[in-house]
Tab-separated table of N, CA and C and ligand atoms in Angstrom:
chain	number	residue	atom	x	y	z
A	1	MET	N	148.572	130.579	93.415
A	1	MET	CA	149.642	131.349	94.045
A	1	MET	C	149.858	130.865	95.485
A	2	GLU	N	151.027	131.115	96.048
A	2	GLU	CA	151.312	130.671	97.429
A	2	GLU	C	150.362	131.349	98.413
A	3	SER	N	150.053	130.664	99.504
A	3	SER	CA	149.141	131.287	100.458
A	3	SER	C	149.892	132.282	101.340
A	4	TYR	N	149.123	133.213	101.864
A	4	TYR	CA	149.665	134.339	102.641
A	4	TYR	C	149.042	134.305	104.020
A	5	SER	N	149.843	134.524	105.046
A	5	SER	CA	149.306	134.589	106.399
A	5	SER	C	150.109	135.613	107.169
A	6	ARG	N	149.397	136.535	107.792
A	6	ARG	CA	150.123	137.560	108.535
A	6	ARG	C	149.343	137.981	109.777
A	7	GLU	N	150.075	138.218	110.847
A	7	GLU	CA	149.448	138.649	112.091
A	7	GLU	C	149.859	140.076	112.416
A	8	PHE	N	148.910	140.845	112.909
A	8	PHE	CA	149.156	142.252	113.241
A	8	PHE	C	148.709	142.525	114.669
A	9	LYS	N	149.458	143.341	115.368
A	9	LYS	CA	149.075	143.762	116.711
A	9	LYS	C	148.390	145.119	116.562
A	10	ILE	N	147.344	145.338	117.324
A	10	ILE	CA	146.618	146.598	117.227
A	10	ILE	C	146.521	147.230	118.619
A	11	GLN	N	146.975	148.464	118.717
A	11	GLN	CA	147.014	149.143	120.021
A	11	GLN	C	145.799	150.039	120.246
A	12	LYS	N	145.351	150.039	121.436
A	12	LYS	CA	144.254	150.904	121.845
A	12	LYS	C	144.553	152.385	121.537
A	13	ASN	N	143.568	153.064	120.989
A	13	ASN	CA	143.643	154.513	120.714
A	13	ASN	C	144.764	154.948	119.772
A	14	ASP	N	145.410	154.000	119.106
A	14	ASP	CA	146.525	154.328	118.214
A	14	ASP	C	145.989	154.704	116.826
A	15	ILE	N	145.310	155.827	116.794
A	15	ILE	CA	144.658	156.256	115.552
A	15	ILE	C	145.673	156.523	114.436
A	16	GLY	N	146.873	156.936	114.813
A	16	GLY	CA	147.929	157.188	113.818
A	16	GLY	C	148.264	155.971	112.975
A	17	ASN	N	148.209	154.786	113.579
A	17	ASN	CA	148.533	153.552	112.845
A	17	ASN	C	147.305	152.789	112.367
A	18	ALA	N	146.122	153.270	112.717
A	18	ALA	CA	144.905	152.576	112.296
A	18	ALA	C	144.811	152.660	110.776
A	19	GLY	N	144.576	151.532	110.153
A	19	GLY	CA	144.556	151.496	108.697
A	19	GLY	C	145.739	150.713	108.145
A	20	THR	N	146.687	150.364	109.013
A	20	THR	CA	147.872	149.603	108.576
A	20	THR	C	147.494	148.214	108.060
A	21	VAL	N	146.633	147.517	108.766
A	21	VAL	CA	146.238	146.165	108.326
A	21	VAL	C	145.549	146.274	106.967
A	22	ALA	N	144.639	147.256	106.854
A	22	ALA	CA	143.913	147.442	105.588
A	22	ALA	C	144.867	147.762	104.451
A	23	SER	N	145.832	148.659	104.677
A	23	SER	CA	146.684	149.047	103.546
A	23	SER	C	147.688	147.972	103.164
A	24	LEU	N	148.216	147.216	104.145
A	24	LEU	CA	149.151	146.135	103.790
A	24	LEU	C	148.421	144.975	103.106
A	25	THR	N	147.182	144.723	103.525
A	25	THR	CA	146.393	143.670	102.875
A	25	THR	C	146.038	144.092	101.456
A	26	LYS	N	145.709	145.371	101.300
A	26	LYS	CA	145.396	145.910	99.970
A	26	LYS	C	146.565	145.686	99.013
A	27	ARG	N	147.772	145.971	99.508
A	27	ARG	CA	148.976	145.779	98.685
A	27	ARG	C	149.126	144.327	98.245
A	28	GLU	N	148.914	143.395	99.199
A	28	GLU	CA	149.045	141.964	98.892
A	28	GLU	C	147.977	141.507	97.885
A	29	LEU	N	146.750	142.014	98.055
A	29	LEU	CA	145.665	141.609	97.137
A	29	LEU	C	145.939	142.116	95.718
A	30	LYS	N	146.457	143.334	95.606
A	30	LYS	CA	146.811	143.892	94.285
A	30	LYS	C	147.908	143.055	93.648
A	31	ARG	N	148.914	142.691	94.462
A	31	ARG	CA	150.033	141.885	93.993
A	31	ARG	C	149.550	140.543	93.438
A	32	ARG	N	148.476	140.032	94.000
A	32	ARG	CA	147.937	138.745	93.560
A	32	ARG	C	147.029	138.869	92.344
A	33	GLY	N	146.884	140.092	91.815
A	33	GLY	CA	146.120	140.291	90.581
A	33	GLY	C	144.624	140.408	90.770
A	34	LEU	N	144.187	140.714	91.993
A	34	LEU	CA	142.746	140.847	92.235
A	34	LEU	C	142.246	142.219	91.753
A	35	THR	N	140.978	142.263	91.381
A	35	THR	CA	140.435	143.504	90.793
A	35	THR	C	140.327	144.623	91.835
A	36	ARG	N	140.255	145.843	91.322
A	36	ARG	CA	140.092	147.019	92.184
A	36	ARG	C	138.835	146.899	93.032
A	37	ASP	N	137.753	146.420	92.427
A	37	ASP	CA	136.489	146.278	93.156
A	37	ASP	C	136.611	145.287	94.315
A	38	PHE	N	137.238	144.155	94.025
A	38	PHE	CA	137.391	143.150	95.084
A	38	PHE	C	138.297	143.676	96.194
A	39	VAL	N	139.394	144.315	95.776
A	39	VAL	CA	140.345	144.862	96.750
A	39	VAL	C	139.655	145.892	97.638
A	40	LYS	N	138.818	146.725	97.018
A	40	LYS	CA	138.097	147.767	97.754
A	40	LYS	C	137.140	147.145	98.781
A	41	THR	N	136.424	146.126	98.349
A	41	THR	CA	135.480	145.430	99.224
A	41	THR	C	136.174	144.909	100.491
A	42	VAL	N	137.285	144.210	100.288
A	42	VAL	CA	138.011	143.632	101.421
A	42	VAL	C	138.593	144.741	102.303
A	43	THR	N	139.135	145.758	101.648
A	43	THR	CA	139.791	146.842	102.383
A	43	THR	C	138.801	147.584	103.288
A	44	ILE	N	137.595	147.794	102.793
A	44	ILE	CA	136.557	148.476	103.598
A	44	ILE	C	136.266	147.665	104.860
A	45	GLY	N	136.073	146.357	104.687
A	45	GLY	CA	135.762	145.500	105.831
A	45	GLY	C	136.874	145.498	106.865
A	46	ILE	N	138.103	145.335	106.384
A	46	ILE	CA	139.238	145.284	107.309
A	46	ILE	C	139.427	146.627	108.009
A	47	TYR	N	139.315	147.701	107.261
A	47	TYR	CA	139.513	149.033	107.841
A	47	TYR	C	138.518	149.284	108.976
A	48	GLU	N	137.264	148.990	108.743
A	48	GLU	CA	136.235	149.225	109.771
A	48	GLU	C	136.493	148.386	111.022
A	49	ALA	N	136.882	147.131	110.826
A	49	ALA	CA	137.142	146.251	111.966
A	49	ALA	C	138.380	146.718	112.737
A	50	GLU	N	139.360	147.177	111.990
A	50	GLU	CA	140.608	147.655	112.588
A	50	GLU	C	140.332	148.902	113.449
A	51	ILE	N	139.568	149.824	112.898
A	51	ILE	CA	139.203	151.040	113.635
A	51	ILE	C	138.447	150.670	114.914
A	52	ASN	N	137.548	149.708	114.812
A	52	ASN	CA	136.779	149.315	115.995
A	52	ASN	C	137.671	148.814	117.121
A	53	VAL	N	138.678	148.027	116.787
A	53	VAL	CA	139.592	147.547	117.831
A	53	VAL	C	140.343	148.737	118.441
A	54	VAL	N	140.753	149.667	117.607
A	54	VAL	CA	141.494	150.858	118.084
A	54	VAL	C	140.636	151.730	119.000
A	55	ILE	N	139.396	151.999	118.587
A	55	ILE	CA	138.594	152.978	119.347
A	55	ILE	C	137.668	152.375	120.409
A	56	HIS	N	137.341	151.080	120.287
A	56	HIS	CA	136.381	150.515	121.244
A	56	HIS	C	136.967	149.481	122.206
A	57	SER	N	138.167	148.944	121.911
A	57	SER	CA	138.691	147.882	122.773
A	57	SER	C	139.945	148.347	123.508
A	58	TYR	N	140.520	147.419	124.302
A	58	TYR	CA	141.765	147.731	125.020
A	58	TYR	C	142.987	147.287	124.216
A	59	GLY	N	142.741	146.831	122.984
A	59	GLY	CA	143.838	146.390	122.126
A	59	GLY	C	143.638	144.947	121.715
A	60	GLY	N	144.295	144.560	120.639
A	60	GLY	CA	144.115	143.188	120.179
A	60	GLY	C	145.036	142.864	119.026
A	61	TYR	N	144.616	141.863	118.271
A	61	TYR	CA	145.424	141.488	117.112
A	61	TYR	C	144.518	141.023	115.986
A	62	CYS	N	145.135	140.870	114.832
A	62	CYS	CA	144.394	140.479	113.649
A	62	CYS	C	145.210	139.465	112.871
A	63	VAL	N	144.546	138.456	112.335
A	63	VAL	CA	145.218	137.485	111.462
A	63	VAL	C	144.539	137.521	110.099
A	64	VAL	N	145.346	137.757	109.059
A	64	VAL	CA	144.835	137.790	107.685
A	64	VAL	C	145.415	136.598	106.937
A	65	LYS	N	144.535	135.789	106.358
A	65	LYS	CA	144.996	134.648	105.561
A	65	LYS	C	144.391	134.753	104.173
A	66	ILE	N	145.226	134.560	103.174
A	66	ILE	CA	144.758	134.641	101.791
A	66	ILE	C	145.255	133.423	101.020
A	67	ASN	N	144.342	132.777	100.289
A	67	ASN	CA	144.784	131.792	99.309
A	67	ASN	C	144.028	132.079	98.007
A	68	ASP	N	144.032	131.151	97.070
A	68	ASP	CA	143.393	131.434	95.775
A	68	ASP	C	141.872	131.550	95.870
A	69	ASP	N	141.285	131.006	96.943
A	69	ASP	CA	139.824	130.926	97.043
A	69	ASP	C	139.183	131.860	98.047
A	70	ILE	N	139.967	132.329	99.001
A	70	ILE	CA	139.346	133.085	100.098
A	70	ILE	C	140.301	134.040	100.802
A	71	VAL	N	139.721	135.129	101.284
A	71	VAL	CA	140.434	136.012	102.222
A	71	VAL	C	139.719	135.810	103.550
A	72	ASP	N	140.466	135.329	104.535
A	72	ASP	CA	139.905	134.987	105.840
A	72	ASP	C	140.568	135.885	106.887
A	73	VAL	N	139.746	136.651	107.599
A	73	VAL	CA	140.293	137.654	108.520
A	73	VAL	C	139.653	137.520	109.899
A	74	ILE	N	140.494	137.461	110.919
A	74	ILE	CA	139.988	137.401	112.291
A	74	ILE	C	140.570	138.561	113.097
A	75	PHE	N	139.684	139.305	113.738
A	75	PHE	CA	140.098	140.331	114.695
A	75	PHE	C	139.702	139.845	116.075
A	76	GLN	N	140.648	139.880	116.994
A	76	GLN	CA	140.386	139.438	118.367
A	76	GLN	C	140.921	140.506	119.313
A	77	ASP	N	140.088	140.959	120.233
A	77	ASP	CA	140.591	141.979	121.152
A	77	ASP	C	140.268	141.675	122.601
A	78	ILE	N	140.854	142.461	123.479
A	78	ILE	CA	140.597	142.388	124.913
A	78	ILE	C	139.520	143.431	125.226
A	79	GLY	N	138.518	143.112	126.014
A	79	GLY	CA	137.380	143.910	126.463
A	79	GLY	C	137.264	145.343	125.958
A	80	PRO	N	136.247	146.047	126.307
A	80	PRO	CA	135.171	145.719	127.240
A	80	PRO	C	134.049	144.865	126.627
A	81	GLY	N	134.134	144.605	125.345
A	81	GLY	CA	133.106	143.788	124.700
A	81	GLY	C	131.879	144.582	124.307
A	82	ILE	N	131.001	143.903	123.595
A	82	ILE	CA	129.771	144.526	123.096
A	82	ILE	C	128.606	144.020	123.947
A	83	GLU	N	127.864	144.937	124.534
A	83	GLU	CA	126.772	144.574	125.431
A	83	GLU	C	125.640	143.874	124.670
A	84	CYS	N	125.260	144.458	123.529
A	84	CYS	CA	124.156	143.888	122.755
A	84	CYS	C	124.535	143.876	121.273
A	85	ILE	N	124.777	142.692	120.751
A	85	ILE	CA	125.223	142.547	119.362
A	85	ILE	C	124.173	143.106	118.387
A	86	ASP	N	122.898	142.840	118.655
A	86	ASP	CA	121.839	143.330	117.756
A	86	ASP	C	121.869	144.848	117.634
A	87	SER	N	122.019	145.546	118.756
A	87	SER	CA	122.100	147.016	118.714
A	87	SER	C	123.340	147.444	117.948
A	88	ALA	N	124.469	146.787	118.225
A	88	ALA	CA	125.736	147.159	117.590
A	88	ALA	C	125.664	147.028	116.063
A	89	LEU	N	124.846	146.077	115.596
A	89	LEU	CA	124.728	145.862	114.144
A	89	LEU	C	123.724	146.820	113.488
A	90	THR	N	123.018	147.601	114.299
A	90	THR	CA	122.023	148.532	113.753
A	90	THR	C	122.708	149.773	113.179
A	91	PRO	N	122.410	150.112	111.910
A	91	PRO	CA	123.037	151.299	111.309
A	91	PRO	C	122.814	152.542	112.176
A	92	GLY	N	123.897	153.263	112.436
A	92	GLY	CA	123.806	154.500	113.215
A	92	GLY	C	124.044	154.324	114.702
A	93	PHE	N	124.004	153.059	115.190
A	93	PHE	CA	124.252	152.840	116.619
A	93	PHE	C	125.738	152.986	116.912
A	94	SER	N	126.069	153.811	117.911
A	94	SER	CA	127.473	153.994	118.274
A	94	SER	C	127.626	154.380	119.728
A	95	THR	N	128.649	153.829	120.373
A	95	THR	CA	129.001	154.250	121.732
A	95	THR	C	130.374	154.921	121.698
A	96	ALA	N	130.773	155.399	120.525
A	96	ALA	CA	132.117	155.981	120.356
A	96	ALA	C	132.370	157.099	121.365
A	97	SER	N	133.593	157.145	121.856
A	97	SER	CA	133.992	158.165	122.829
A	97	SER	C	134.127	159.526	122.156
A	98	HIS	N	134.194	160.549	122.977
A	98	HIS	CA	134.415	161.910	122.496
A	98	HIS	C	135.709	161.959	121.664
A	99	TYR	N	136.742	161.275	122.170
A	99	TYR	CA	138.042	161.215	121.465
A	99	TYR	C	137.889	160.622	120.055
A	100	ALA	N	137.116	159.541	119.947
A	100	ALA	CA	136.917	158.910	118.635
A	100	ALA	C	136.134	159.834	117.706
A	101	ILE	N	135.107	160.450	118.233
A	101	ILE	CA	134.268	161.343	117.416
A	101	ILE	C	135.071	162.546	116.931
A	102	GLU	N	135.886	163.094	117.819
A	102	GLU	CA	136.764	164.231	117.443
A	102	GLU	C	137.681	163.865	116.286
A	103	ASN	N	138.029	162.566	116.194
A	103	ASN	CA	138.914	162.106	115.127
A	103	ASN	C	138.159	161.598	113.900
A	104	GLY	N	136.889	161.864	113.860
A	104	GLY	CA	136.107	161.543	112.669
A	104	GLY	C	135.458	160.176	112.648
A	105	PHE	N	135.511	159.451	113.784
A	105	PHE	CA	134.898	158.123	113.824
A	105	PHE	C	133.599	158.184	114.623
A	106	GLY	N	132.842	157.090	114.587
A	106	GLY	CA	131.643	157.023	115.417
A	106	GLY	C	130.343	157.266	114.674
A	107	ALA	N	130.344	157.028	113.376
A	107	ALA	CA	129.102	157.180	112.593
A	107	ALA	C	128.160	155.987	112.790
A	108	GLY	N	128.671	154.933	113.406
A	108	GLY	CA	127.823	153.769	113.649
A	108	GLY	C	127.534	152.950	112.408
A	109	MET	N	128.408	153.041	111.417
A	109	MET	CA	128.193	152.306	110.170
A	109	MET	C	129.220	151.198	109.935
A	110	GLY	N	130.186	151.072	110.850
A	110	GLY	CA	131.257	150.091	110.649
A	110	GLY	C	130.764	148.654	110.551
A	111	LEU	N	130.058	148.198	111.582
A	111	LEU	CA	129.583	146.808	111.576
A	111	LEU	C	128.566	146.551	110.461
A	112	PRO	N	127.586	147.463	110.243
A	112	PRO	CA	126.680	147.245	109.097
A	112	PRO	C	127.440	147.151	107.768
A	113	ASN	N	128.467	147.978	107.610
A	113	ASN	CA	129.262	147.914	106.372
A	113	ASN	C	130.019	146.597	106.255
A	114	ILE	N	130.591	146.141	107.353
A	114	ILE	CA	131.327	144.865	107.325
A	114	ILE	C	130.372	143.745	106.924
A	115	GLN	N	129.167	143.795	107.487
A	115	GLN	CA	128.160	142.785	107.162
A	115	GLN	C	127.815	142.800	105.678
A	116	SER	N	127.710	144.003	105.115
A	116	SER	CA	127.303	144.044	103.701
A	116	SER	C	128.436	143.737	102.732
A	117	VAL	N	129.684	144.048	103.069
A	117	VAL	CA	130.775	143.764	102.121
A	117	VAL	C	131.313	142.336	102.213
A	118	SER	N	131.147	141.679	103.370
A	118	SER	CA	131.740	140.347	103.515
A	118	SER	C	130.778	139.261	103.037
A	119	ASP	N	131.316	138.090	102.723
A	119	ASP	CA	130.475	136.956	102.342
A	119	ASP	C	130.001	136.220	103.583
A	120	GLU	N	130.768	136.339	104.662
A	120	GLU	CA	130.381	135.714	105.918
A	120	GLU	C	130.991	136.529	107.041
A	121	MET	N	130.201	136.761	108.077
A	121	MET	CA	130.711	137.508	109.230
A	121	MET	C	130.182	136.875	110.502
A	122	LYS	N	131.098	136.617	111.429
A	122	LYS	CA	130.685	136.068	112.727
A	122	LYS	C	131.230	136.988	113.803
A	123	LEU	N	130.345	137.495	114.625
A	123	LEU	CA	130.733	138.423	115.681
A	123	LEU	C	130.336	137.822	117.017
A	124	THR	N	131.314	137.624	117.891
A	124	THR	CA	131.014	137.133	119.231
A	124	THR	C	131.712	138.040	120.231
A	125	SER	N	131.083	138.239	121.367
A	125	SER	CA	131.645	139.185	122.320
A	125	SER	C	131.229	138.849	123.741
A	126	SER	N	132.119	139.153	124.675
A	126	SER	CA	131.812	139.036	126.104
A	126	SER	C	132.561	140.186	126.772
A	127	LYS	N	132.455	140.282	128.084
A	127	LYS	CA	133.180	141.350	128.796
A	127	LYS	C	134.698	141.202	128.647
A	128	GLU	N	135.127	139.974	128.320
A	128	GLU	CA	136.574	139.730	128.162
A	128	GLU	C	137.120	140.231	126.832
A	129	GLY	N	136.221	140.324	125.828
A	129	GLY	CA	136.701	140.789	124.529
A	129	GLY	C	135.763	140.435	123.398
A	130	THR	N	136.204	140.828	122.211
A	130	THR	CA	135.369	140.664	121.026
A	130	THR	C	136.162	139.960	119.936
A	131	ARG	N	135.455	139.093	119.210
A	131	ARG	CA	136.082	138.393	118.097
A	131	ARG	C	135.202	138.582	116.869
A	132	LEU	N	135.829	139.028	115.809
A	132	LEU	CA	135.109	139.244	114.550
A	132	LEU	C	135.808	138.436	113.466
A	133	HIS	N	135.049	137.529	112.871
A	133	HIS	CA	135.615	136.674	111.821
A	133	HIS	C	134.900	137.010	110.519
A	134	MET	N	135.645	137.422	109.508
A	134	MET	CA	134.988	137.699	108.228
A	134	MET	C	135.685	136.977	107.093
A	135	LYS	N	134.855	136.617	106.109
A	135	LYS	CA	135.384	135.889	104.955
A	135	LYS	C	134.952	136.575	103.669
A	136	PHE	N	135.859	136.577	102.705
A	136	PHE	CA	135.578	137.130	101.379
A	136	PHE	C	135.941	136.053	100.373
A	137	ASN	N	134.951	135.551	99.663
A	137	ASN	CA	135.214	134.492	98.678
A	137	ASN	C	135.851	135.067	97.424
A	138	ILE	N	136.818	134.344	96.900
A	138	ILE	CA	137.467	134.748	95.650
A	138	ILE	C	137.027	133.789	94.550
A	139	ASP	N	136.457	134.330	93.479
A	139	ASP	CA	136.177	133.464	92.320
A	139	ASP	C	136.878	134.071	91.090
A	140	GLY	N	136.689	133.427	89.958
A	140	GLY	CA	137.387	133.838	88.743
A	140	GLY	C	137.197	135.305	88.395
A	141	ASP	N	135.998	135.836	88.671
A	141	ASP	CA	135.691	137.232	88.349
A	141	ASP	C	136.481	138.225	89.196
A	142	CYS	N	137.048	137.745	90.293
A	142	CYS	CA	137.782	138.651	91.183
A	142	CYS	C	139.197	138.936	90.675
A	143	TYR	N	139.626	138.162	89.642
A	143	TYR	CA	140.978	138.375	89.113
A	143	TYR	C	140.934	139.288	87.895
A	144	GLU	N	141.882	140.185	87.809
A	144	GLU	CA	142.062	141.094	86.683
A	144	GLU	C	142.295	140.257	85.425
A	145	SER	N	141.569	140.594	84.335
A	145	SER	CA	141.735	139.762	83.127
A	145	SER	C	142.914	140.237	82.260
B	1	ADP	N1	135.832	145.667	119.060
B	1	ADP	C1	134.822	146.217	119.738
B	1	ADP	N2	134.852	146.226	121.094
B	1	ADP	C2	133.834	146.765	121.799
B	1	ADP	N3	132.738	147.337	121.244
B	1	ADP	C3	132.665	147.354	119.897
B	1	ADP	C4	133.690	146.804	119.071
B	1	ADP	N4	133.329	146.955	117.782
B	1	ADP	C5	132.139	147.561	117.795
B	1	ADP	N5	131.721	147.807	119.058
B	1	ADP	C6	130.429	148.420	119.487
B	1	ADP	O1	129.531	148.396	118.390
B	1	ADP	C7	129.148	149.741	118.062
B	1	ADP	C8	128.902	149.880	116.569
B	1	ADP	O2	130.131	149.714	115.845
B	1	ADP	P1	130.258	150.406	114.424
B	1	ADP	O3	129.079	150.009	113.599
B	1	ADP	O4	131.597	150.103	113.872
B	1	ADP	O5	130.102	151.956	114.748
B	1	ADP	P2	131.163	153.008	115.363
B	1	ADP	O6	132.504	152.345	115.409
B	1	ADP	O7	131.125	154.161	114.432
B	1	ADP	O8	130.651	153.332	116.744
B	1	ADP	C9	130.251	150.605	118.618
B	1	ADP	O9	129.862	151.941	118.848
B	1	ADP	C10	130.592	149.855	119.922
B	1	ADP	O10	129.615	150.122	120.903
B	2	MG	MG1	133.251	151.369	113.824
């Protein structure tokens, strides 16, 4: 099938629109005949990363690329960055604001979940911003029979 590439802008604290990247990607993956399980796996990873940019950064963007073999997703944002990546990857660790917690976020499971659902995850961060690159491999079993 033809390859897909789309870029999304993500605004700080815009909880109303958080989930847009996940739901539009979900639609595209379904259209391509991928299984519910595979679609769910990718959607969970994207949703968690999208929420993180909304609640923890000053805003950023996301690029989703899909071809027959892989779903490749990059989230890039502007600061404040992650002080300690090891702590951030620990289940339950969260620095979520009162505002985020009031809206149901901040369980500290986003990054651990992204790590477990993706086939590859690269997280780099500085005071200037954070970049999260995740990959989901597509094989024959991922297509609806
Ligand atoms: N894009 C980001 N920018 C800055 N900090 C982040 C970002 N993503 C994650 N973090 C940091 O890593 C922590 C753990 O993230 P996560 O596991 O998704 O838990 P939660 O979002 O529920 O706090 C966050 O609380 C935050 O301190
Ligand atoms: Mg999170």
